[in-house]
PDB file of C-alpha atoms in Angstrom:
ATOM      1  CA  UNK D   1      10.511 -51.354 -41.850  1.00  0.00           C
ATOM      2  CA  UNK D   2       9.672 -48.339 -39.719  1.00  0.00           C
ATOM      3  CA  UNK D   3      12.062 -47.262 -36.987  1.00  0.00           C
ATOM      4  CA  UNK D   4      11.047 -47.763 -33.359  1.00  0.00           C
ATOM      5  CA  UNK D   5      10.056 -44.557 -31.599  1.00  0.00           C
ATOM      6  CA  UNK D   6      12.219 -43.408 -28.709  1.00  0.00           C
ATOM      7  CA  UNK D   7      10.886 -43.086 -25.193  1.00  0.00           C
ATOM      8  CA  UNK D   8      11.194 -39.346 -24.494  1.00  0.00           C
ATOM      9  CA  UNK D   9      12.219 -39.637 -20.844  1.00  0.00           C
ATOM     10  CA  UNK D  10      15.816 -38.843 -21.840  1.00  0.00           C
ATOM     11  CA  UNK D  11      15.099 -35.427 -23.345  1.00  0.00           C
ATOM     12  CA  UNK D  12      15.567 -33.199 -20.279  1.00  0.00           C
ATOM     13  CA  UNK D  13      18.522 -35.281 -19.054  1.00  0.00           C
ATOM     14  CA  UNK D  14      20.371 -35.042 -22.350  1.00  0.00           C
ATOM     15  CA  UNK D  15      19.556 -31.329 -22.721  1.00  0.00           C
ATOM     16  CA  UNK D  16      21.135 -30.634 -19.320  1.00  0.00           C
ATOM     17  CA  UNK D  17      24.207 -32.773 -20.068  1.00  0.00           C
ATOM     18  CA  UNK D  18      24.845 -31.027 -23.369  1.00  0.00           C
ATOM     19  CA  UNK D  19      24.214 -27.548 -21.940  1.00  0.00           C
ATOM     20  CA  UNK D  20      26.386 -28.034 -18.859  1.00  0.00           C
ATOM     21  CA  UNK D  21      29.052 -30.244 -20.430  1.00  0.00           C
ATOM     22  CA  UNK D  22      29.129 -32.493 -17.384  1.00  0.00           C
ATOM     23  CA  UNK D  23      27.255 -35.574 -16.238  1.00  0.00           C
ATOM     24  CA  UNK D  24      27.798 -34.589 -12.607  1.00  0.00           C
ATOM     25  CA  UNK D  25      26.565 -31.007 -13.085  1.00  0.00           C
ATOM     26  CA  UNK D  26      23.508 -32.251 -14.948  1.00  0.00           C
ATOM     27  CA  UNK D  27      22.753 -34.697 -12.154  1.00  0.00           C
ATOM     28  CA  UNK D  28      22.999 -31.938  -9.548  1.00  0.00           C
ATOM     29  CA  UNK D  29      20.700 -29.624 -11.510  1.00  0.00           C
ATOM     30  CA  UNK D  30      18.093 -32.324 -12.077  1.00  0.00           C
ATOM     31  CA  UNK D  31      18.275 -33.783  -8.573  1.00  0.00           C
ATOM     32  CA  UNK D  32      19.462 -37.168  -9.849  1.00  0.00           C
ATOM     33  CA  UNK D  33      22.488 -39.313  -9.129  1.00  0.00           C
ATOM     34  CA  UNK D  34      25.441 -39.181 -11.510  1.00  0.00           C
ATOM     35  CA  UNK D  35      25.150 -42.930 -12.314  1.00  0.00           C
ATOM     36  CA  UNK D  36      21.493 -42.460 -13.248  1.00  0.00           C
ATOM     37  CA  UNK D  37      22.367 -39.682 -15.705  1.00  0.00           C
ATOM     38  CA  UNK D  38      25.256 -41.694 -17.146  1.00  0.00           C
ATOM     39  CA  UNK D  39      22.990 -44.737 -17.578  1.00  0.00           C
ATOM     40  CA  UNK D  40      20.368 -42.656 -19.406  1.00  0.00           C
ATOM     41  CA  UNK D  41      22.953 -41.354 -21.890  1.00  0.00           C
ATOM     42  CA  UNK D  42      24.516 -44.799 -22.471  1.00  0.00           C
ATOM     43  CA  UNK D  43      21.078 -46.340 -23.063  1.00  0.00           C
ATOM     44  CA  UNK D  44      20.253 -43.582 -25.562  1.00  0.00           C
ATOM     45  CA  UNK D  45      23.542 -44.195 -27.393  1.00  0.00           C
ATOM     46  CA  UNK D  46      22.766 -47.902 -27.612  1.00  0.00           C
ATOM     47  CA  UNK D  47      19.274 -47.253 -28.968  1.00  0.00           C
ATOM     48  CA  UNK D  48      20.585 -44.859 -31.608  1.00  0.00           C
ATOM     49  CA  UNK D  49      23.754 -46.771 -32.409  1.00  0.00           C
ATOM     50  CA  UNK D  50      25.847 -43.599 -32.180  1.00  0.00           C
ATOM     51  CA  UNK D  51      28.268 -41.969 -29.771  1.00  0.00           C
ATOM     52  CA  UNK D  52      26.690 -38.830 -28.339  1.00  0.00           C
ATOM     53  CA  UNK D  53      29.313 -37.753 -25.800  1.00  0.00           C
ATOM     54  CA  UNK D  54      33.080 -37.620 -26.072  1.00  0.00           C
ATOM     55  CA  UNK D  55      34.109 -38.239 -22.480  1.00  0.00           C
ATOM     56  CA  UNK D  56      37.299 -36.769 -21.023  1.00  0.00           C
ATOM     57  CA  UNK D  57      38.963 -35.970 -17.731  1.00  0.00           C
ATOM     58  CA  UNK D  58      37.518 -32.435 -17.696  1.00  0.00           C
ATOM     59  CA  UNK D  59      33.963 -33.349 -18.552  1.00  0.00           C
ATOM     60  CA  UNK D  60      31.952 -34.471 -21.526  1.00  0.00           C
ATOM     61  CA  UNK D  61      31.701 -32.786 -24.910  1.00  0.00           C
ATOM     62  CA  UNK D  62      29.024 -33.416 -27.511  1.00  0.00           C
ATOM     63  CA  UNK D  63      30.013 -35.420 -30.550  1.00  0.00           C
ATOM     64  CA  UNK D  64      28.720 -34.272 -33.965  1.00  0.00           C
ATOM     65  CA  UNK D  65      25.798 -36.698 -33.569  1.00  0.00           C
ATOM     66  CA  UNK D  66      25.297 -35.458 -30.023  1.00  0.00           C
ATOM     67  CA  UNK D  67      25.208 -31.829 -31.163  1.00  0.00           C
ATOM     68  CA  UNK D  68      22.493 -32.652 -33.687  1.00  0.00           C
ATOM     69  CA  UNK D  69      20.376 -34.453 -31.096  1.00  0.00           C
ATOM     70  CA  UNK D  70      21.006 -31.760 -28.471  1.00  0.00           C
ATOM     71  CA  UNK D  71      19.600 -29.042 -30.736  1.00  0.00           C
ATOM     72  CA  UNK D  72      16.382 -31.025 -30.995  1.00  0.00           C
ATOM     73  CA  UNK D  73      16.310 -31.709 -27.233  1.00  0.00           C
ATOM     74  CA  UNK D  74      16.945 -28.055 -26.388  1.00  0.00           C
ATOM     75  CA  UNK D  75      14.104 -26.889 -28.628  1.00  0.00           C
ATOM     76  CA  UNK D  76      11.757 -29.535 -27.221  1.00  0.00           C
ATOM     77  CA  UNK D  77      12.520 -28.605 -23.603  1.00  0.00           C
ATOM     78  CA  UNK D  78      12.037 -24.897 -24.305  1.00  0.00           C
ATOM     79  CA  UNK D  79       8.712 -25.534 -26.027  1.00  0.00           C
ATOM     80  CA  UNK D  80       7.474 -27.832 -23.272  1.00  0.00           C
ATOM     81  CA  UNK D  81       8.450 -25.382 -20.535  1.00  0.00           C
ATOM     82  CA  UNK D  82       6.718 -22.524 -22.350  1.00  0.00           C
ATOM     83  CA  UNK D  83       3.593 -24.638 -22.736  1.00  0.00           C
ATOM     84  CA  UNK D  84       3.648 -25.553 -19.050  1.00  0.00           C
ATOM     85  CA  UNK D  85       3.944 -21.898 -18.040  1.00  0.00           C
ATOM     86  CA  UNK D  86       1.022 -21.008 -20.272  1.00  0.00           C
ATOM     87  CA  UNK D  87      -1.131 -23.747 -18.772  1.00  0.00           C
ATOM     88  CA  UNK D  88      -0.266 -22.622 -15.237  1.00  0.00           C
ATOM     89  CA  UNK D  89      -1.213 -19.049 -16.110  1.00  0.00           C
ATOM     90  CA  UNK D  90      -4.548 -20.285 -17.437  1.00  0.00           C
ATOM     91  CA  UNK D  91      -5.293 -21.909 -14.091  1.00  0.00           C
ATOM     92  CA  UNK D  92      -4.362 -18.837 -12.013  1.00  0.00           C
ATOM     93  CA  UNK D  93      -6.047 -15.493 -11.520  1.00  0.00           C
ATOM     94  CA  UNK D  94      -4.340 -12.838 -13.656  1.00  0.00           C
ATOM     95  CA  UNK D  95      -1.994 -10.564 -11.713  1.00  0.00           C
ATOM     96  CA  UNK D  96      -1.222  -6.974 -12.732  1.00  0.00           C
ATOM     97  CA  UNK D  97       1.794  -5.232 -11.168  1.00  0.00           C
ATOM     98  CA  UNK D  98       1.391  -1.495 -10.662  1.00  0.00           C
ATOM     99  CA  UNK D  99       4.598   0.464  -9.999  1.00  0.00           C
ATOM    100  CA  UNK D 100       4.221   3.934  -8.480  1.00  0.00           C
ATOM    101  CA  UNK D 101       5.350   6.206  -5.639  1.00  0.00           C
ATOM    102  CA  UNK D 102       4.110   6.170  -2.055  1.00  0.00           C
ATOM    103  CA  UNK D 103       1.986   9.277  -2.499  1.00  0.00           C
ATOM    104  CA  UNK D 104      -0.080   7.950  -5.391  1.00  0.00           C
ATOM    105  CA  UNK D 105      -0.281   4.468  -3.871  1.00  0.00           C
ATOM    106  CA  UNK D 106      -1.499   5.728  -0.481  1.00  0.00           C
ATOM    107  CA  UNK D 107      -3.810   8.592  -1.402  1.00  0.00           C
ATOM    108  CA  UNK D 108      -5.165   7.721  -4.840  1.00  0.00           C
ATOM    109  CA  UNK D 109      -4.842   4.013  -5.612  1.00  0.00           C
ATOM    110  CA  UNK D 110      -5.470   2.282  -2.286  1.00  0.00           C
ATOM    111  CA  UNK D 111      -8.848   3.972  -1.634  1.00  0.00           C
ATOM    112  CA  UNK D 112      -9.964   2.806  -5.091  1.00  0.00           C
ATOM    113  CA  UNK D 113      -8.628  -0.768  -5.231  1.00  0.00           C
ATOM    114  CA  UNK D 114     -11.910  -2.147  -3.914  1.00  0.00           C
ATOM    115  CA  UNK D 115     -13.763  -0.426  -6.751  1.00  0.00           C
ATOM    116  CA  UNK D 116     -11.537  -2.060  -9.356  1.00  0.00           C
ATOM    117  CA  UNK D 117     -12.068  -5.445  -7.714  1.00  0.00           C
ATOM    118  CA  UNK D 118     -15.796  -4.991  -8.184  1.00  0.00           C
ATOM    119  CA  UNK D 119     -15.234  -4.360 -11.892  1.00  0.00           C
ATOM    120  CA  UNK D 120     -12.651  -7.147 -12.356  1.00  0.00           C
ATOM    121  CA  UNK D 121     -13.009  -9.605  -9.441  1.00  0.00           C
ATOM    122  CA  UNK D 122     -10.838 -12.144 -11.281  1.00  0.00           C
ATOM    123  CA  UNK D 123      -7.773  -9.840 -11.456  1.00  0.00           C
ATOM    124  CA  UNK D 124      -5.290  -9.249  -8.644  1.00  0.00           C
ATOM    125  CA  UNK D 125      -3.471  -5.904  -8.476  1.00  0.00           C
ATOM    126  CA  UNK D 126      -0.049  -5.930  -6.832  1.00  0.00           C
ATOM    127  CA  UNK D 127       0.990  -2.369  -5.955  1.00  0.00           C
ATOM    128  CA  UNK D 128       4.770  -1.884  -5.860  1.00  0.00           C
ATOM    129  CA  UNK D 129       5.461   1.495  -4.235  1.00  0.00           C
ATOM    130  CA  UNK D 130       8.820   3.233  -4.037  1.00  0.00           C
ATOM    131  CA  UNK D 131       9.943   6.502  -2.455  1.00  0.00           C
ATOM    132  CA  UNK D 132      12.103   7.200  -5.520  1.00  0.00           C
ATOM    133  CA  UNK D 133       9.933   6.173  -8.449  1.00  0.00           C
ATOM    134  CA  UNK D 134      11.924   7.503 -11.405  1.00  0.00           C
ATOM    135  CA  UNK D 135      10.102   8.103 -14.720  1.00  0.00           C
ATOM    136  CA  UNK D 136      13.308   7.160 -16.547  1.00  0.00           C
ATOM    137  CA  UNK D 137      13.775   3.832 -14.769  1.00  0.00           C
ATOM    138  CA  UNK D 138      13.277   0.639 -16.740  1.00  0.00           C
ATOM    139  CA  UNK D 139      11.096  -1.165 -14.214  1.00  0.00           C
ATOM    140  CA  UNK D 140       9.670  -4.583 -14.988  1.00  0.00           C
ATOM    141  CA  UNK D 141       6.115  -3.455 -14.306  1.00  0.00           C
ATOM    142  CA  UNK D 142       2.832  -4.145 -16.122  1.00  0.00           C
ATOM    143  CA  UNK D 143       1.556  -0.625 -15.434  1.00  0.00           C
ATOM    144  CA  UNK D 144       3.388   2.393 -14.006  1.00  0.00           C
ATOM    145  CA  UNK D 145       1.932   5.603 -12.599  1.00  0.00           C
ATOM    146  CA  UNK D 146       4.800   8.053 -12.219  1.00  0.00           C
ATOM    147  CA  UNK D 147       5.354  11.714 -11.495  1.00  0.00           C
ATOM    148  CA  UNK D 148       7.331  13.859 -13.925  1.00  0.00           C
ATOM    149  CA  UNK D 149       7.294  16.229 -16.862  1.00  0.00           C
ATOM    150  CA  UNK D 150       5.901  15.518 -20.305  1.00  0.00           C
ATOM    151  CA  UNK D 151       9.441  15.186 -21.680  1.00  0.00           C
ATOM    152  CA  UNK D 152      10.186  12.367 -19.220  1.00  0.00           C
ATOM    153  CA  UNK D 153       7.750  10.019 -20.914  1.00  0.00           C
ATOM    154  CA  UNK D 154       7.299   8.544 -24.349  1.00  0.00           C
ATOM    155  CA  UNK D 155       4.300   8.719 -26.613  1.00  0.00           C
ATOM    156  CA  UNK D 156       2.694   5.730 -24.878  1.00  0.00           C
ATOM    157  CA  UNK D 157       2.172   7.570 -21.564  1.00  0.00           C
ATOM    158  CA  UNK D 158      -1.034   9.449 -20.745  1.00  0.00           C
ATOM    159  CA  UNK D 159      -1.312  12.265 -18.229  1.00  0.00           C
ATOM    160  CA  UNK D 160      -3.724  11.606 -15.375  1.00  0.00           C
ATOM    161  CA  UNK D 161      -3.692  15.067 -13.839  1.00  0.00           C
ATOM    162  CA  UNK D 162      -1.415  18.080 -13.940  1.00  0.00           C
ATOM    163  CA  UNK D 163       0.799  19.237 -11.122  1.00  0.00           C
ATOM    164  CA  UNK D 164      -1.190  21.703  -9.023  1.00  0.00           C
ATOM    165  CA  UNK D 165      -0.325  22.447  -5.395  1.00  0.00           C
ATOM    166  CA  UNK D 166      -1.679  24.725  -2.674  1.00  0.00           C
ATOM    167  CA  UNK D 167      -0.976  25.147   1.046  1.00  0.00           C
ATOM    168  CA  UNK D 168      -3.042  22.930   3.358  1.00  0.00           C
ATOM    169  CA  UNK D 169      -3.220  22.406   7.099  1.00  0.00           C
ATOM    170  CA  UNK D 170      -5.605  21.084   9.712  1.00  0.00           C
ATOM    171  CA  UNK D 171      -8.704  23.170  10.515  1.00  0.00           C
ATOM    172  CA  UNK D 172      -7.447  23.592  14.081  1.00  0.00           C
ATOM    173  CA  UNK D 173      -4.048  24.884  12.909  1.00  0.00           C
ATOM    174  CA  UNK D 174      -5.749  27.276  10.483  1.00  0.00           C
ATOM    175  CA  UNK D 175      -8.039  28.647  13.196  1.00  0.00           C
ATOM    176  CA  UNK D 176      -5.209  29.014  15.707  1.00  0.00           C
ATOM    177  CA  UNK D 177      -3.144  31.092  13.280  1.00  0.00           C
ATOM    178  CA  UNK D 178      -6.016  33.008  11.659  1.00  0.00           C
ATOM    179  CA  UNK D 179      -5.299  31.615   8.189  1.00  0.00           C
ATOM    180  CA  UNK D 180      -8.912  31.763   7.041  1.00  0.00           C
ATOM    181  CA  UNK D 181      -9.584  35.332   8.103  1.00  0.00           C
ATOM    182  CA  UNK D 182      -7.814  37.209   5.279  1.00  0.00           C
ATOM    183  CA  UNK D 183      -6.966  35.054   2.213  1.00  0.00           C
ATOM    184  CA  UNK D 184      -5.029  37.913   0.576  1.00  0.00           C
ATOM    185  CA  UNK D 185      -2.626  38.020   3.504  1.00  0.00           C
ATOM    186  CA  UNK D 186      -2.165  34.231   3.638  1.00  0.00           C
ATOM    187  CA  UNK D 187       1.159  34.011   1.712  1.00  0.00           C
ATOM    188  CA  UNK D 188       2.882  36.513   3.962  1.00  0.00           C
ATOM    189  CA  UNK D 189       1.403  34.955   7.075  1.00  0.00           C
ATOM    190  CA  UNK D 190       2.544  31.463   6.022  1.00  0.00           C
ATOM    191  CA  UNK D 191       6.146  32.653   5.747  1.00  0.00           C
ATOM    192  CA  UNK D 192       6.254  32.954   9.533  1.00  0.00           C
ATOM    193  CA  UNK D 193       4.714  29.561  10.310  1.00  0.00           C
ATOM    194  CA  UNK D 194       6.214  26.041  10.497  1.00  0.00           C
ATOM    195  CA  UNK D 195       6.262  24.455   7.053  1.00  0.00           C
ATOM    196  CA  UNK D 196       6.291  20.731   6.193  1.00  0.00           C
ATOM    197  CA  UNK D 197       8.707  19.758   3.425  1.00  0.00           C
ATOM    198  CA  UNK D 198       8.845  16.656   1.227  1.00  0.00           C
ATOM    199  CA  UNK D 199      12.555  15.915   1.138  1.00  0.00           C
ATOM    200  CA  UNK D 200      13.067  12.529  -0.582  1.00  0.00           C
ATOM    201  CA  UNK D 201      15.555  13.488  -3.320  1.00  0.00           C
ATOM    202  CA  UNK D 202      18.344  16.082  -3.749  1.00  0.00           C
ATOM    203  CA  UNK D 203      16.811  17.333  -6.999  1.00  0.00           C
ATOM    204  CA  UNK D 204      12.998  17.156  -6.656  1.00  0.00           C
ATOM    205  CA  UNK D 205      10.935  17.048  -9.843  1.00  0.00           C
ATOM    206  CA  UNK D 206       7.915  18.458  -8.030  1.00  0.00           C
ATOM    207  CA  UNK D 207       7.056  21.897  -6.634  1.00  0.00           C
ATOM    208  CA  UNK D 208       8.678  22.839  -3.334  1.00  0.00           C
ATOM    209  CA  UNK D 209       7.916  25.576  -0.848  1.00  0.00           C
ATOM    210  CA  UNK D 210      10.723  27.592  -2.438  1.00  0.00           C
ATOM    211  CA  UNK D 211       8.882  27.407  -5.789  1.00  0.00           C
ATOM    212  CA  UNK D 212       5.586  28.426  -4.196  1.00  0.00           C
ATOM    213  CA  UNK D 213       6.997  31.507  -2.454  1.00  0.00           C
ATOM    214  CA  UNK D 214       9.040  32.484  -5.527  1.00  0.00           C
ATOM    215  CA  UNK D 215       5.884  32.447  -7.669  1.00  0.00           C
ATOM    216  CA  UNK D 216       4.385  34.998  -5.266  1.00  0.00           C
ATOM    217  CA  UNK D 217       7.564  37.136  -5.219  1.00  0.00           C
ATOM    218  CA  UNK D 218       8.250  36.221  -1.601  1.00  0.00           C
ATOM    219  CA  UNK D 219      11.539  35.064  -0.112  1.00  0.00           C
ATOM    220  CA  UNK D 220      11.410  32.482   2.616  1.00  0.00           C
ATOM    221  CA  UNK D 221      14.246  30.250   3.813  1.00  0.00           C
ATOM    222  CA  UNK D 222      13.679  27.054   5.848  1.00  0.00           C
ATOM    223  CA  UNK D 223      12.980  27.963   9.467  1.00  0.00           C
ATOM    224  CA  UNK D 224      13.790  26.353  12.800  1.00  0.00           C
ATOM    225  CA  UNK D 225      10.205  25.156  13.206  1.00  0.00           C
ATOM    226  CA  UNK D 226      10.063  23.477   9.791  1.00  0.00           C
ATOM    227  CA  UNK D 227       9.894  19.721   9.441  1.00  0.00           C
ATOM    228  CA  UNK D 228      11.296  17.668   6.515  1.00  0.00           C
ATOM    229  CA  UNK D 229       9.934  14.191   5.844  1.00  0.00           C
ATOM    230  CA  UNK D 230      10.913  11.663   3.195  1.00  0.00           C
ATOM    231  CA  UNK D 231       7.470  10.454   2.075  1.00  0.00           C
ATOM    232  CA  UNK D 232       4.370  12.399   1.167  1.00  0.00           C
ATOM    233  CA  UNK D 233       2.270  10.238   3.472  1.00  0.00           C
ATOM    234  CA  UNK D 234       4.277  11.461   6.461  1.00  0.00           C
ATOM    235  CA  UNK D 235       3.931  15.067   5.276  1.00  0.00           C
ATOM    236  CA  UNK D 236       0.146  14.739   5.171  1.00  0.00           C
ATOM    237  CA  UNK D 237       0.018  12.984   8.539  1.00  0.00           C
ATOM    238  CA  UNK D 238       2.087  15.772  10.077  1.00  0.00           C
ATOM    239  CA  UNK D 239      -0.300  18.383   8.644  1.00  0.00           C
ATOM    240  CA  UNK D 240      -3.312  16.536  10.033  1.00  0.00           C
ATOM    241  CA  UNK D 241      -1.546  16.409  13.416  1.00  0.00           C
ATOM    242  CA  UNK D 242      -1.256  20.249  13.564  1.00  0.00           C
ATOM    243  CA  UNK D 243       2.506  20.198  12.971  1.00  0.00           C
ATOM    244  CA  UNK D 244       2.499  22.855  10.244  1.00  0.00           C
ATOM    245  CA  UNK D 245       1.461  23.730   6.710  1.00  0.00           C
ATOM    246  CA  UNK D 246       2.081  21.359   3.791  1.00  0.00           C
ATOM    247  CA  UNK D 247       1.812  21.661   0.037  1.00  0.00           C
ATOM    248  CA  UNK D 248      -1.221  19.673  -1.032  1.00  0.00           C
ATOM    249  CA  UNK D 249      -1.211  17.994  -4.442  1.00  0.00           C
ATOM    250  CA  UNK D 250      -4.488  18.160  -6.325  1.00  0.00           C
ATOM    251  CA  UNK D 251      -5.541  14.621  -7.139  1.00  0.00           C
ATOM    252  CA  UNK D 252      -3.907  13.172  -4.029  1.00  0.00           C
ATOM    253  CA  UNK D 253      -5.290  15.400  -1.297  1.00  0.00           C
ATOM    254  CA  UNK D 254      -8.842  15.730  -2.615  1.00  0.00           C
ATOM    255  CA  UNK D 255     -10.312  13.221  -0.158  1.00  0.00           C
ATOM    256  CA  UNK D 256      -8.863  14.997   2.883  1.00  0.00           C
ATOM    257  CA  UNK D 257     -10.238  18.326   1.626  1.00  0.00           C
ATOM    258  CA  UNK D 258     -13.653  16.817   0.953  1.00  0.00           C
ATOM    259  CA  UNK D 259     -14.054  15.350   4.447  1.00  0.00           C
ATOM    260  CA  UNK D 260     -12.616  18.426   6.172  1.00  0.00           C
ATOM    261  CA  UNK D 261      -9.516  16.722   7.562  1.00  0.00           C
ATOM    262  CA  UNK D 262      -7.437  19.384   5.803  1.00  0.00           C
ATOM    263  CA  UNK D 263      -8.272  22.862   4.513  1.00  0.00           C
ATOM    264  CA  UNK D 264      -6.654  24.943   1.768  1.00  0.00           C
ATOM    265  CA  UNK D 265      -5.097  28.158   3.108  1.00  0.00           C
ATOM    266  CA  UNK D 266      -3.430  29.788   0.114  1.00  0.00           C
ATOM    267  CA  UNK D 267      -3.418  30.185  -3.679  1.00  0.00           C
ATOM    268  CA  UNK D 268      -2.560  27.324  -6.025  1.00  0.00           C
ATOM    269  CA  UNK D 269       0.544  26.947  -8.164  1.00  0.00           C
ATOM    270  CA  UNK D 270       0.170  24.895 -11.365  1.00  0.00           C
ATOM    271  CA  UNK D 271       2.433  23.425 -14.031  1.00  0.00           C
ATOM    272  CA  UNK D 272       0.312  21.844 -16.821  1.00  0.00           C
ATOM    273  CA  UNK D 273       3.199  20.013 -18.512  1.00  0.00           C
ATOM    274  CA  UNK D 274       4.038  18.151 -15.300  1.00  0.00           C
ATOM    275  CA  UNK D 275       2.100  15.774 -13.077  1.00  0.00           C
ATOM    276  CA  UNK D 276       1.193  12.103 -12.837  1.00  0.00           C
ATOM    277  CA  UNK D 277       1.310   9.888 -15.927  1.00  0.00           C
ATOM    278  CA  UNK D 278       0.177   6.330 -16.556  1.00  0.00           C
ATOM    279  CA  UNK D 279       2.531   4.236 -18.673  1.00  0.00           C
ATOM    280  CA  UNK D 280       1.942   0.671 -19.885  1.00  0.00           C
ATOM    281  CA  UNK D 281       4.697  -1.912 -19.618  1.00  0.00           C
ATOM    282  CA  UNK D 282       6.548  -3.251 -22.676  1.00  0.00           C
ATOM    283  CA  UNK D 283       3.953  -5.951 -23.417  1.00  0.00           C
ATOM    284  CA  UNK D 284       0.794  -5.170 -21.408  1.00  0.00           C
ATOM    285  CA  UNK D 285      -1.639  -8.030 -20.957  1.00  0.00           C
ATOM    286  CA  UNK D 286      -5.383  -7.728 -21.389  1.00  0.00           C
ATOM    287  CA  UNK D 287      -5.954  -7.246 -17.624  1.00  0.00           C
ATOM    288  CA  UNK D 288      -3.166  -4.620 -17.546  1.00  0.00           C
ATOM    289  CA  UNK D 289      -4.862  -2.633 -20.311  1.00  0.00           C
ATOM    290  CA  UNK D 290      -8.169  -2.917 -18.462  1.00  0.00           C
ATOM    291  CA  UNK D 291      -6.527  -1.503 -15.333  1.00  0.00           C
ATOM    292  CA  UNK D 292      -5.081   1.385 -17.362  1.00  0.00           C
ATOM    293  CA  UNK D 293      -8.481   2.178 -18.876  1.00  0.00           C
ATOM    294  CA  UNK D 294     -10.077   2.051 -15.426  1.00  0.00           C
ATOM    295  CA  UNK D 295      -7.439   4.401 -13.914  1.00  0.00           C
ATOM    296  CA  UNK D 296      -7.898   6.876 -16.760  1.00  0.00           C
ATOM    297  CA  UNK D 297     -11.662   6.752 -16.317  1.00  0.00           C
ATOM    298  CA  UNK D 298     -11.369   7.353 -12.562  1.00  0.00           C
ATOM    299  CA  UNK D 299      -8.920  10.229 -13.004  1.00  0.00           C
TER     300      UNK D 299
END
């Protein structure tokens, strides 16, 4: 004669009891009363004709029969929970997390988010920006766009654009200080003007004003009129507000140059092996790969 099938309402209760080793702890985790959990286990023991828990003053331990049944319950709960998560994901719009720094988020990504939405209206992009986005950090992102050198990234990263900087300021500031009159004299003239510094880390990976002047064989120490700011967005805003001259990063500052908000007032300094890189997460989803392809196409 075939055996009667068990009602599976006990599975999650027994899995919690065996995992926690306590009827009371299992009840608290499941939001049930301790008597209800105890009744479920006793009923299961009666149906199976076997002792599943060895009860003691310090809790409950699984008997050999209980250990065998708990392995099956644990596997069933894990499989059911995984299936439920998958079904929930199917009913939601896919979300792609993009980890980057404030500069890239503000000046490159945000102006283009609407364009990506037109291409993939069913995908949400969550931009996670940080002032100290480290290329060596193990962030739990789907896609990362980070600044660094080629050696900072593995084979899976692709360079978007190289590091290339040049002095920029507002048109009014340039006119007031005669920066557009003689381009050859610009480096020496800039040495006597207020400079805007990006000062967000003790050991910057990017070009600084010291690097720019050194490349032109000029010495220039920070002056009393200089201003240091901890995000690139503030540096650009200060330049637009006639506060001084900033280093403009090609790829980030292009829009401000195109609309005339800022003007270039000196030669460029480039470092091809450095710049912004796009890096996929450990297991990129289909929408994440589509976002990567779109970013590469835009850049």
